[in-house]
Coordinates of C-alpha atoms in Angstrom, one line a residue:
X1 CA 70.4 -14.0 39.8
X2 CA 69.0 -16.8 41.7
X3 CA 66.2 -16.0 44.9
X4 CA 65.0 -18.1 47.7
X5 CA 61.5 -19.3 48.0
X6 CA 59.4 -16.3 50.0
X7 CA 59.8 -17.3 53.4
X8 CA 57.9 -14.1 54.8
X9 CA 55.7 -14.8 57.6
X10 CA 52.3 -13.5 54.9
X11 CA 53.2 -17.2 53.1
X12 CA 53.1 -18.6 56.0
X13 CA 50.1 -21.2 56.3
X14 CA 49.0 -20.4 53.1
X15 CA 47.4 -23.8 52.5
X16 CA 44.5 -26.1 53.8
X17 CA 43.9 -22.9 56.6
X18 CA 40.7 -20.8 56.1
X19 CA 41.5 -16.8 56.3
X20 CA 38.6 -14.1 56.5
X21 CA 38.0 -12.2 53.3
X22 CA 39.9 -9.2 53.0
X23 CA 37.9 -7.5 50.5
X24 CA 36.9 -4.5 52.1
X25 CA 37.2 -1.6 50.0
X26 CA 34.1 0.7 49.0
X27 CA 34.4 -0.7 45.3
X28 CA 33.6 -4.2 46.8
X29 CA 31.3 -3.1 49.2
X30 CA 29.2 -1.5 46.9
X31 CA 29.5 -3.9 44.3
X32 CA 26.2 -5.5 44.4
X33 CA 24.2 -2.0 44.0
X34 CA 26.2 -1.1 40.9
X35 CA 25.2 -2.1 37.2
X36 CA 28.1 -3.7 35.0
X37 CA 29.0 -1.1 32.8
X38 CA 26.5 -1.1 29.7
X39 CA 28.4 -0.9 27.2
X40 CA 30.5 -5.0 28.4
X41 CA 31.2 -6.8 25.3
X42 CA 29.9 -10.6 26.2
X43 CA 31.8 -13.1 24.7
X44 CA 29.0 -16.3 24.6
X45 CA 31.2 -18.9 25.9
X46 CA 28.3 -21.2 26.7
X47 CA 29.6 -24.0 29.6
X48 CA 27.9 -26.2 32.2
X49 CA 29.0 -26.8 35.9
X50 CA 28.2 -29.8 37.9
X51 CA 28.4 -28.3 41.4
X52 CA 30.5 -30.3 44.0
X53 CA 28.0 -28.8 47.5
X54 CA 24.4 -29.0 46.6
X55 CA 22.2 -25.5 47.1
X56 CA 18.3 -25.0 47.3
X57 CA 16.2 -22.9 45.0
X58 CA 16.0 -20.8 48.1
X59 CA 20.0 -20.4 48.3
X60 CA 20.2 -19.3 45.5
X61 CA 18.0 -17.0 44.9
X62 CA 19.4 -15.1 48.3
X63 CA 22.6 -16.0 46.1
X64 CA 21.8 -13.9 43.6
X65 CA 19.3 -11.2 45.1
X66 CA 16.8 -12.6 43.0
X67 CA 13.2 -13.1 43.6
X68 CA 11.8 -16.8 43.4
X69 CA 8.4 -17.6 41.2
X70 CA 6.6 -20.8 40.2
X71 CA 9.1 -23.2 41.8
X72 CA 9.7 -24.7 45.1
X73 CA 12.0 -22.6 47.2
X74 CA 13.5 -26.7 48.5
X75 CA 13.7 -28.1 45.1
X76 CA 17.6 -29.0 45.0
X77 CA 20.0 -27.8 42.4
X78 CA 23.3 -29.6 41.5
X79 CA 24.8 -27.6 38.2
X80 CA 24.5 -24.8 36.7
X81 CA 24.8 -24.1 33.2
X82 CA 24.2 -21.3 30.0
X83 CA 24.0 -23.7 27.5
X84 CA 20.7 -24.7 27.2
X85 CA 21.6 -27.6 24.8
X86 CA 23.8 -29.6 27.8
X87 CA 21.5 -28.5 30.5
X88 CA 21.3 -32.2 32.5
X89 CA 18.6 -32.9 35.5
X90 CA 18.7 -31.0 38.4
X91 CA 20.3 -27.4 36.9
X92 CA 19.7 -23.9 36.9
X93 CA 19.6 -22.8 33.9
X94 CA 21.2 -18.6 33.7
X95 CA 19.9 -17.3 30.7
X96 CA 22.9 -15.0 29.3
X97 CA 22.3 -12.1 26.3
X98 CA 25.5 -12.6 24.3
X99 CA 26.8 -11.4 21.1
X100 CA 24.3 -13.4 18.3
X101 CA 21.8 -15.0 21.1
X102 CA 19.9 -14.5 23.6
X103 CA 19.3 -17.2 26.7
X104 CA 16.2 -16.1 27.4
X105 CA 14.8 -17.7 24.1
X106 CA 16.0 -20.9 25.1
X107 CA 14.5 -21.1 28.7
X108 CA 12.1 -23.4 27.6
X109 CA 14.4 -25.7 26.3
X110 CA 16.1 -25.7 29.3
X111 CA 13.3 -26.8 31.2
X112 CA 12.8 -29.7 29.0
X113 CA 15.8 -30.5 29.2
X114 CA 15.8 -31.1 32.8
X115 CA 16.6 -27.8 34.3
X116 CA 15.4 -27.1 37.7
X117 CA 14.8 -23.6 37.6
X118 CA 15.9 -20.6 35.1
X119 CA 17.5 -17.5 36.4
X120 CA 16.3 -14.7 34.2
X121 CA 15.8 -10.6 34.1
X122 CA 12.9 -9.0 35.1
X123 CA 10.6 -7.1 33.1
X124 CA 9.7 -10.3 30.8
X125 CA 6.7 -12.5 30.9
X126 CA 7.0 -16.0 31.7
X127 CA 4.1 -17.8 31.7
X128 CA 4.4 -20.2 34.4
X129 CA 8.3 -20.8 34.1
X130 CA 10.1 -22.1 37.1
X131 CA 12.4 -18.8 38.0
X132 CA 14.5 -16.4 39.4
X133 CA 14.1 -13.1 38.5
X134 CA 17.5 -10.7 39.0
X135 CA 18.3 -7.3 37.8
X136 CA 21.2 -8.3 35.6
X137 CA 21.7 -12.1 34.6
X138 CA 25.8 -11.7 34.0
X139 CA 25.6 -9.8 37.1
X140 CA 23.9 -12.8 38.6
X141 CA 26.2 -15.4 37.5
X142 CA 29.2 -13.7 39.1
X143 CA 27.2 -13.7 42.4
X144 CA 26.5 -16.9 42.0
X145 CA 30.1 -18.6 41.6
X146 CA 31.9 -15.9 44.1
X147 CA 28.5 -17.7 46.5
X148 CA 30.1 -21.3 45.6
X149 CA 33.6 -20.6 46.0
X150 CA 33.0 -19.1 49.3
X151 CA 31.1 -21.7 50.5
X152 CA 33.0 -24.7 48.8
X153 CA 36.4 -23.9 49.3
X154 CA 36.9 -20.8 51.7
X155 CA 40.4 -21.6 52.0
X156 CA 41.7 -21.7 48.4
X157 CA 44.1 -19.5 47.0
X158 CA 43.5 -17.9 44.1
X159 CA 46.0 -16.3 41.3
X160 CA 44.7 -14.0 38.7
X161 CA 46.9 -13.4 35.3
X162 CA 46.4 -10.6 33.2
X163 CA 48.2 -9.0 30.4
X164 CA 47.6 -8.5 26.4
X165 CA 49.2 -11.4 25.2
X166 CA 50.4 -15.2 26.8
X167 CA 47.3 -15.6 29.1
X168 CA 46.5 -19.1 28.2
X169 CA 49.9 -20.3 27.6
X170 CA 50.9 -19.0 31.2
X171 CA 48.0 -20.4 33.1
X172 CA 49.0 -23.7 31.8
X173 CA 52.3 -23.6 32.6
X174 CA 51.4 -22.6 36.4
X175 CA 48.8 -25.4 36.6
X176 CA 51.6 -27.9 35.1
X177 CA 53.8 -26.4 38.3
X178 CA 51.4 -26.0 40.6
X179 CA 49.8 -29.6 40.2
X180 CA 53.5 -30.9 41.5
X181 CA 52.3 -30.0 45.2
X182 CA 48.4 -29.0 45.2
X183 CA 45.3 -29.5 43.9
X184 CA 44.1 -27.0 41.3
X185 CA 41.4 -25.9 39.4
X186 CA 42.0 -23.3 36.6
X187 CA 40.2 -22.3 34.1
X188 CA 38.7 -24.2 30.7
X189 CA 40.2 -23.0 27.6
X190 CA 41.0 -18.9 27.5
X191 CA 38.1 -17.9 29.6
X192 CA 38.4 -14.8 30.6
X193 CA 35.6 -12.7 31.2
X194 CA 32.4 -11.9 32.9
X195 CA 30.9 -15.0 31.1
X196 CA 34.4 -17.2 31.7
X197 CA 35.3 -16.5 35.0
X198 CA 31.9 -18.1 36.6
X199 CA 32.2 -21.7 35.2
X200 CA 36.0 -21.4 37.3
X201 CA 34.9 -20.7 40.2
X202 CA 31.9 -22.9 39.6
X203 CA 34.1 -25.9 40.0
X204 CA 36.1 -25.9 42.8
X205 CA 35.4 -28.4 45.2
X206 CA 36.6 -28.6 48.9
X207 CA 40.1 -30.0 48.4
X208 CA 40.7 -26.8 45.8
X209 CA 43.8 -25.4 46.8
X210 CA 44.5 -22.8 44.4
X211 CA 42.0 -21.7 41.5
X212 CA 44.4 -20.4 38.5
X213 CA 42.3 -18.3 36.1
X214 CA 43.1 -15.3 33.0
X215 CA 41.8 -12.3 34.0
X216 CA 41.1 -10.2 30.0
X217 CA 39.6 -7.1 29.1
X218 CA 38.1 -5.1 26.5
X219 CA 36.5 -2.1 28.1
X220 CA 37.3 -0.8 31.0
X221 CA 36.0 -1.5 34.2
X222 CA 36.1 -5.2 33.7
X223 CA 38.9 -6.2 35.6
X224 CA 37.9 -4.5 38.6
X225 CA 34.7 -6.6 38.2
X226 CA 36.2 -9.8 37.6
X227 CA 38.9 -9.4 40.5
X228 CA 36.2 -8.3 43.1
X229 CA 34.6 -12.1 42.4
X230 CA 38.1 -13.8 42.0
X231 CA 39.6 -12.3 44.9
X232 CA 42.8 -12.9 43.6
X233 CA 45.8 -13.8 46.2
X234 CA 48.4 -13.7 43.8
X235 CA 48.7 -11.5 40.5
X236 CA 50.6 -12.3 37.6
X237 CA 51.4 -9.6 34.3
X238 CA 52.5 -11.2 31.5
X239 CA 53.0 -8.2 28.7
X240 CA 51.1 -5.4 28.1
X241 CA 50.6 -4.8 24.3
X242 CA 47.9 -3.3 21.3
X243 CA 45.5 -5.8 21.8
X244 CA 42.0 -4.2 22.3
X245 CA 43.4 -1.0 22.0
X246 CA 40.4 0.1 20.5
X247 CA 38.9 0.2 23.4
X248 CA 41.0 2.1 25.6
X249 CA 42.9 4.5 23.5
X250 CA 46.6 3.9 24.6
X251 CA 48.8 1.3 26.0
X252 CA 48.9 3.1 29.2
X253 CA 45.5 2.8 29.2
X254 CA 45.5 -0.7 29.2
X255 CA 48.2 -0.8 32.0
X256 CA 46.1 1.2 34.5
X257 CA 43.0 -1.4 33.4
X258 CA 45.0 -4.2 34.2
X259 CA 46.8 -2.7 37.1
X260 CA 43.3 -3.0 39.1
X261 CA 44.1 -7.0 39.2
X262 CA 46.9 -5.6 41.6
X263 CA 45.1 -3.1 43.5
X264 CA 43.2 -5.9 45.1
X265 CA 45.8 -7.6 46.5
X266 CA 45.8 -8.7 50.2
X267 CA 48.5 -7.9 52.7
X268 CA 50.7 -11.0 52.0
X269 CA 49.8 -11.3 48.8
X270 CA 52.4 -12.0 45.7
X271 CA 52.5 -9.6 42.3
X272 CA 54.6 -11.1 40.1
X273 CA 55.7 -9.1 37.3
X274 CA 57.3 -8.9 33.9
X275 CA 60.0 -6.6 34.6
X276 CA 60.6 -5.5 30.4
X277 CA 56.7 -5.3 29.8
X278 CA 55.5 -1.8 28.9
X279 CA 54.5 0.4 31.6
X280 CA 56.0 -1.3 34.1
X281 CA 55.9 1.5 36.6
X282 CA 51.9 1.9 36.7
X283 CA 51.6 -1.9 38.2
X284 CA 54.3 -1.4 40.5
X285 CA 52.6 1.8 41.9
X286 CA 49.5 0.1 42.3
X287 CA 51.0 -2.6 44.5
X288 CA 49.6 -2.4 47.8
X289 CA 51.7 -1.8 50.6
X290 CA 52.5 -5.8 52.2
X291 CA 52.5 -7.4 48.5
X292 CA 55.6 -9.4 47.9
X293 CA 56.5 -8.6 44.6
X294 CA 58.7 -11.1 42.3
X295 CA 60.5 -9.8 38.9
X296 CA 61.3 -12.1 36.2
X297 CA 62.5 -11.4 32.3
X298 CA 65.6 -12.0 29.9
X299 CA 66.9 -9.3 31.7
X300 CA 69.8 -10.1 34.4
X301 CA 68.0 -6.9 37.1
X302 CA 65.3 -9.5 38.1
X303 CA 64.5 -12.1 40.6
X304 CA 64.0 -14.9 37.9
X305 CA 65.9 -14.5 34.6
X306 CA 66.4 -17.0 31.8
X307 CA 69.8 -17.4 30.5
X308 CA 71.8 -19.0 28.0
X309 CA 68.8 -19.0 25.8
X310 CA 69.0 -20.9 22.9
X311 CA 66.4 -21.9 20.1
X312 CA 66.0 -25.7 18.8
X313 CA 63.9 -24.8 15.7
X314 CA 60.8 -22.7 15.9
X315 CA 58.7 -24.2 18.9
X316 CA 61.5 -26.0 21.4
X317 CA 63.7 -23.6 23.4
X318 CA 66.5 -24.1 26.0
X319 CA 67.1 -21.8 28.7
X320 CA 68.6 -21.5 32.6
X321 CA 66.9 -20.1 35.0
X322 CA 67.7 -20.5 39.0
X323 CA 71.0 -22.8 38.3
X324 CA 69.1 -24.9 36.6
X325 CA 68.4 -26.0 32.6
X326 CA 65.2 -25.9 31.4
X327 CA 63.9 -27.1 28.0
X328 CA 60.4 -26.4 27.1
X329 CA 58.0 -26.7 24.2
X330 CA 58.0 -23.0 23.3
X331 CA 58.9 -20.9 20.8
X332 CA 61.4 -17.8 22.0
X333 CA 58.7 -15.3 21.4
X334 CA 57.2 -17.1 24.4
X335 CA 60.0 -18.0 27.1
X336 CA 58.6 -15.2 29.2
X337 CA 55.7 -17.2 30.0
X338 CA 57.6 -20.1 31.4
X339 CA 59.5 -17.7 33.3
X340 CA 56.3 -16.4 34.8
X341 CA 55.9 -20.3 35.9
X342 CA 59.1 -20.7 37.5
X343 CA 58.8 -17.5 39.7
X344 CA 55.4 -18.6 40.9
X345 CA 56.4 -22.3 41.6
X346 CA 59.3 -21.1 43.4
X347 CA 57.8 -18.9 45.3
X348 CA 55.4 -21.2 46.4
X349 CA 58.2 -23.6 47.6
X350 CA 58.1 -26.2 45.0
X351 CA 62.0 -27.1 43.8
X352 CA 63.3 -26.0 40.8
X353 CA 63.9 -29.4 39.5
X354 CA 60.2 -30.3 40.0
X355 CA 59.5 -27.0 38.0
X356 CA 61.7 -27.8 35.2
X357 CA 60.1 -31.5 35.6
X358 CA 57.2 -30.3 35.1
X359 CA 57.7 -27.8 32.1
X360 CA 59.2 -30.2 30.4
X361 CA 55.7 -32.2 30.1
X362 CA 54.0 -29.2 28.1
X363 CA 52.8 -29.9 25.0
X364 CA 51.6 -27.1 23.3
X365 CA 48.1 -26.3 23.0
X366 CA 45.3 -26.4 19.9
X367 CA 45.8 -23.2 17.4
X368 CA 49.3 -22.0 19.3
X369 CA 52.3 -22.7 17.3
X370 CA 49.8 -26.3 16.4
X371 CA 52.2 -28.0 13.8
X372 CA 50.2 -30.6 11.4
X373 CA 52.6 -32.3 8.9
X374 CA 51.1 -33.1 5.7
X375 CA 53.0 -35.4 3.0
X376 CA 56.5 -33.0 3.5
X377 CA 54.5 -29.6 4.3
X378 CA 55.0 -28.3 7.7
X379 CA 51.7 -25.9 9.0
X380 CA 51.5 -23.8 12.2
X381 CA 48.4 -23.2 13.2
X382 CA 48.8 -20.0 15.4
X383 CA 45.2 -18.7 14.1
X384 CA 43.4 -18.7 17.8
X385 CA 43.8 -14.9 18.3
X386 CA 46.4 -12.0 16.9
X387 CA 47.1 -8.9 17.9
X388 CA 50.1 -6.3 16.5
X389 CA 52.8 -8.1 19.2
X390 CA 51.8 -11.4 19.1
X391 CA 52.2 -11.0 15.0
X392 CA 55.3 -9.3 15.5
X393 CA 56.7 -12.2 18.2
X394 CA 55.7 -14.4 15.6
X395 CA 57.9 -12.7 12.8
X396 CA 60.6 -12.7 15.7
X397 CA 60.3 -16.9 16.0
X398 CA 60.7 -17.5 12.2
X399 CA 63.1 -14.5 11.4
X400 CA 66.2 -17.2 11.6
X401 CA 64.5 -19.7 9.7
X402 CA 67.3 -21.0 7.2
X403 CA 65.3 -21.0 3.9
X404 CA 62.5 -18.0 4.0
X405 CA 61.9 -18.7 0.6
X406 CA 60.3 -21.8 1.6
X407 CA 57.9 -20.2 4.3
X408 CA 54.2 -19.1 3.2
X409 CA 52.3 -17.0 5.5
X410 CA 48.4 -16.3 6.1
X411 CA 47.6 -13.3 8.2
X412 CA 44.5 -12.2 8.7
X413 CA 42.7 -9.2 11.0
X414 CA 43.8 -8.2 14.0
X415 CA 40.3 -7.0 15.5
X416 CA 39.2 -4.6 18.4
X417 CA 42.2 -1.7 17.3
X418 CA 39.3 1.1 16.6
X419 CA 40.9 4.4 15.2
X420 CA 45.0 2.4 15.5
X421 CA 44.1 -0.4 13.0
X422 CA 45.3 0.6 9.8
X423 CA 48.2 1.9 11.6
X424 CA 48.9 -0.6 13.1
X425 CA 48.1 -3.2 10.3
X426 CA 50.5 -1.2 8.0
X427 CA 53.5 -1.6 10.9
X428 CA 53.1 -5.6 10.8
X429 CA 52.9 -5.3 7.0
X430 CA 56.2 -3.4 7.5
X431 CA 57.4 -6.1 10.0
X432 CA 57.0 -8.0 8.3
X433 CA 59.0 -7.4 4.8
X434 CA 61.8 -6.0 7.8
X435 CA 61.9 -9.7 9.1
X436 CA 63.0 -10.8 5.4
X437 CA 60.1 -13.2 5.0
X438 CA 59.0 -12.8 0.8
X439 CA 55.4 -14.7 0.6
X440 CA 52.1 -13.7 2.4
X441 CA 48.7 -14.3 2.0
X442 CA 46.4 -12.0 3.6
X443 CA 42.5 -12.3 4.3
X444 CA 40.4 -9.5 5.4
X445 CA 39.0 -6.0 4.9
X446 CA 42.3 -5.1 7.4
X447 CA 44.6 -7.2 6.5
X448 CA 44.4 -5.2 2.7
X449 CA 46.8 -3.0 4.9
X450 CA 49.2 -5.5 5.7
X451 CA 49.4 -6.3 2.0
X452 CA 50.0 -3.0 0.7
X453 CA 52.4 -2.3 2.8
X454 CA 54.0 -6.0 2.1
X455 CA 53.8 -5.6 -1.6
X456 CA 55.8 -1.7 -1.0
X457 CA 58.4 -4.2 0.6
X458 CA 58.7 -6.1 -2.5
X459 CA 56.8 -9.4 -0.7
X460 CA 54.7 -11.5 -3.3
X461 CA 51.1 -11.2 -1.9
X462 CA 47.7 -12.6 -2.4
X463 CA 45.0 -11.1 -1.2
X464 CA 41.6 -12.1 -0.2
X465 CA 38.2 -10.6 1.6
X466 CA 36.9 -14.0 3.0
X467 CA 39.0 -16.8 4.5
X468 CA 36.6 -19.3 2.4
X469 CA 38.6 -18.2 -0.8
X470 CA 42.0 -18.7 0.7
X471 CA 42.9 -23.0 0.3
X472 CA 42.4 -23.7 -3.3
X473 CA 45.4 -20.6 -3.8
X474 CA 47.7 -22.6 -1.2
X475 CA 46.7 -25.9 -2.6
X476 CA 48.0 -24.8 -5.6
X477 CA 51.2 -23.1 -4.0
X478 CA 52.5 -25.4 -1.6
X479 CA 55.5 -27.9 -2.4
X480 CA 57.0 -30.3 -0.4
X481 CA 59.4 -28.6 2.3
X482 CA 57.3 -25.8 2.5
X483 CA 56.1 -24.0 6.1
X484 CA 52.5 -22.9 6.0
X485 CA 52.1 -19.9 9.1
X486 CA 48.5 -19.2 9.7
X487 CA 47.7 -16.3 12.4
X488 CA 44.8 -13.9 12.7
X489 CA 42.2 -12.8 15.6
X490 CA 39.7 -15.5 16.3
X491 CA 36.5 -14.4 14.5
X492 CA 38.5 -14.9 11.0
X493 CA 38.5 -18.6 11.5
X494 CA 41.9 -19.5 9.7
X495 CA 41.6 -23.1 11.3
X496 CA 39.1 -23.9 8.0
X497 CA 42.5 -23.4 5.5
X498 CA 44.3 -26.1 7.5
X499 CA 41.0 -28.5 8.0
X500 CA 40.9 -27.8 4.0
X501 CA 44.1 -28.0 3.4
X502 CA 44.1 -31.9 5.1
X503 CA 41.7 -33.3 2.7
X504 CA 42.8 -31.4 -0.8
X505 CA 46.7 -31.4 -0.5
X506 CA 47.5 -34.8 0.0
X507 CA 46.3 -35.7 -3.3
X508 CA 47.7 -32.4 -5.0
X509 CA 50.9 -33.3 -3.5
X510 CA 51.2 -36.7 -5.0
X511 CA 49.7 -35.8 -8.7

């Protein structure tokens, strides 16, 4: 089924023209009297900023609603940063409490360092230290970068993509499209959150034409937050899944969480939807009225379908899509994500050969279906996060392997399930003796539950607590022809196996 680029008068003039900000309703109105909710898990992903417009002391603090103290109000500031470790001449320094440290105990630093002034909460005593007290420092640094994109590039578009799984992977491939016609900034690596959104917007410039960032979750509330300071023009689901289930309680949950990227839409706006993904229904209700909305799937009912899909090994796939053939750098399990390109790209009037052109140019990225080849062993590193549907996409891309007996995989926890997870770790462990796959190894005080349920299937398992136990087993295991799949949630650091596995196997191998 193949669509026209939107040609509705809301695309019209939709770059290099300034529009007034639309975001009116109370929840943005008020947004600067009310406190993040207390209970936001801070992921401390620590970044610097060199700021393309230069701001006072002064600015900033109005900025911020923050109160200046033992600095000059006209001392200049050109980056900002929470790291106080790259902190460079002339920054403010935002001292952020995340999960193991506190920014406040390195403010000092900072100053050494060069920093021009440190934006920290009240209620603390200084001593002399150039400042600017606020309320809420996370609160602050979202003030802070909505205050620079505003004033820096009024006139960029901005899309927002949410979902439980394929947020990275997606905002690549719409950067790789987009790039074709505009200029883009998008965000650094999977940053997500009220501490990853900020250092996005902190670096557009004035040619920015569209800012491409992940919008993530783990307790509700946050996306409303994040989409009030992203101020999203188009919104993009990928699949709604487990992941941080925890948290919510149910799937649906999650939807109506993620649905709020969509609720702030502006008339003219795009939502751009994965027609097969869970729940479905709750975004398109929260469409406001005057949002084009754009299907895609591997489903034939949408606007952008892929067809003749076909599989060339476990990470390359070919597919049509809008009368044309695509072949991309992905494993099946992930198809929907270029889809999710395609729809965008054409909407926004690039060609569909351009698209494909530029698909075609993706290379993968670190700890996503990562293949290292060492002396005859093959090992996919897909150990940068896991949850029960990404495992379960990942049994789907090996299920047709042609020899399973020669594929070894490590699975770890799947983290942030609360009261689901040794449900849920039992149905992946049931997945995946189902997918016919006969050797695991799995690491973790969750993953136990995987096992059991593997070994029930007749799998051979290993099992281990810590990841740190985990290579000298493989090293001993591996042969020559055999597939090493490593996938688990971030904090279980899989990645030390294969780092391991790089200095001890080749000379294993060869003894």
């Amino acid at each position: 089924m193949g669509i026209s680029p939107l040609s509705s008068e809301c695309f019209k003039g939709w770059v290099r023209k300034s529009r007034s900000i639309r975001l009116k309703t109370q929840f943005q109105a008020n947004l600067g009297k009310q406190p993040i909710c207390a209970n936001f898990w801070i992921s401390a992903s620590l970044f610097r900023s060199e700021l393309f417009m230069r701001y006072t002391v002064e600015e900033l603090a109005r900025a911020v609603d923050g109160e200046v103290f033992d600095v000059e109000e006209s001392a200049t500031v050109t980056g900002v940063s929470t790291d106080s470790r790259h902190v460079k001449t002339g920054d403010a320094f935002v001292a952020i409490k995340g999960d193991k440290f506190d920014g406040h105990d390195f403010t000092g630093s900072a100053i050494v360092n060069g920093a021009v002034v440190c934006i920290v909460e009240r209620g603390r005593r200084y001593y002399g230290l150039p400042r600017i007290e606020v309320a809420d420092t996370l609160i602050a640094l979202g003030h802070l970068a909505k205050f620079h994109r505003i004033r820096t590039a009024p006139h960029a578009k901005a899309i927002g993509i949410t979902g439980s799984v394929g947020k990275t992977t997606t905002k690549e491939l719409i950067a790789l499209v987009l790039e074709r016609k505009f200029n883009v900034t998008k965000s650094p690596k999977s940053f997500n959150n009220a501490v990853g959104l900020p250092p996005t917007l902190l670096r557009v410039s004035e040619t920015t034409e569209f800012i491409i960032s992940e919008v993530g979750t783990n307790h509700p509330g946050e996306i409303a937050y994040l989409a009030a300071r992203l101020r999203p023009d188009v919104a993009v689901l990928t699949r709604i899944g487990y992941a941080h289930i925890g948290f919510f309680g149910s799937t649906k949950a999650i939807a109506h969480e993620k649905a709020d990227l969509f609720r702030i839409l502006p008339s003219g706006g795009l939502a751009v939807l994965n027609a097969e993904s869970p729940h479905i229904d709750v975004f398109k209700k929260s469409i406001p009225e005057g949002v084009e909305i754009m299907t895609y799937g591997l489903c034939k009912s949408v606007d952008v379908a892929a067809e003749a899909v076909e599989p060339l090994g476990f990470n390359i796939t070919k597919f049509r899509a809008l009368g044309v053939d695509f072949k991309v750098n992905l494993p099946l399990s992930l198809i929907e994500n270029a889809l999710a390109a395609i729809a965008v790209g054409h909407a926004l009037g690039i060609p569909v050969e351009e698209i494909r052109d530029a698909l075609s140019e993706f290379k993968g990225m670190p700890m996503r279906m990562e293949i290292t080849e060492i002396e005859g062993v093959t090992i996919v590193n897909d150990a940068y996060n896991a949850n029960p549907d990404s495992m379960t996409a990942l049994f789907r891309t090996f299920s047709a392997h042609p020899n399973k007996d020669k594929l070894i995989f490590v699975l770890g926890d799947m983290l942030e399930l609360g009261d689901f997870s040794e449900q849920l770790h039992r149905e992946v462990g049931r997945a995946f003796v189902d997918a016919g796959f006969k050797r695991l190894v799995a690491v973790g005080k969750q993953a136990r539950f995987i096992a059991e349920e593997a070994m029930l299937g007749g799998a051979k398992v290993f099992y281990f607590e810590k990841v740190d136990d985990v290579a000298d087993l493989l090293v001993a295991m591996l042969r020559q022809g055999d597939t090493l799949v490593l996938k688990a949630s971030r904090r279980m650091q899989l990645e030390k196996i294969v780092e391991e596995l790089k200095n001890a196997l080749p000379s294993a191998l060869s003894a």
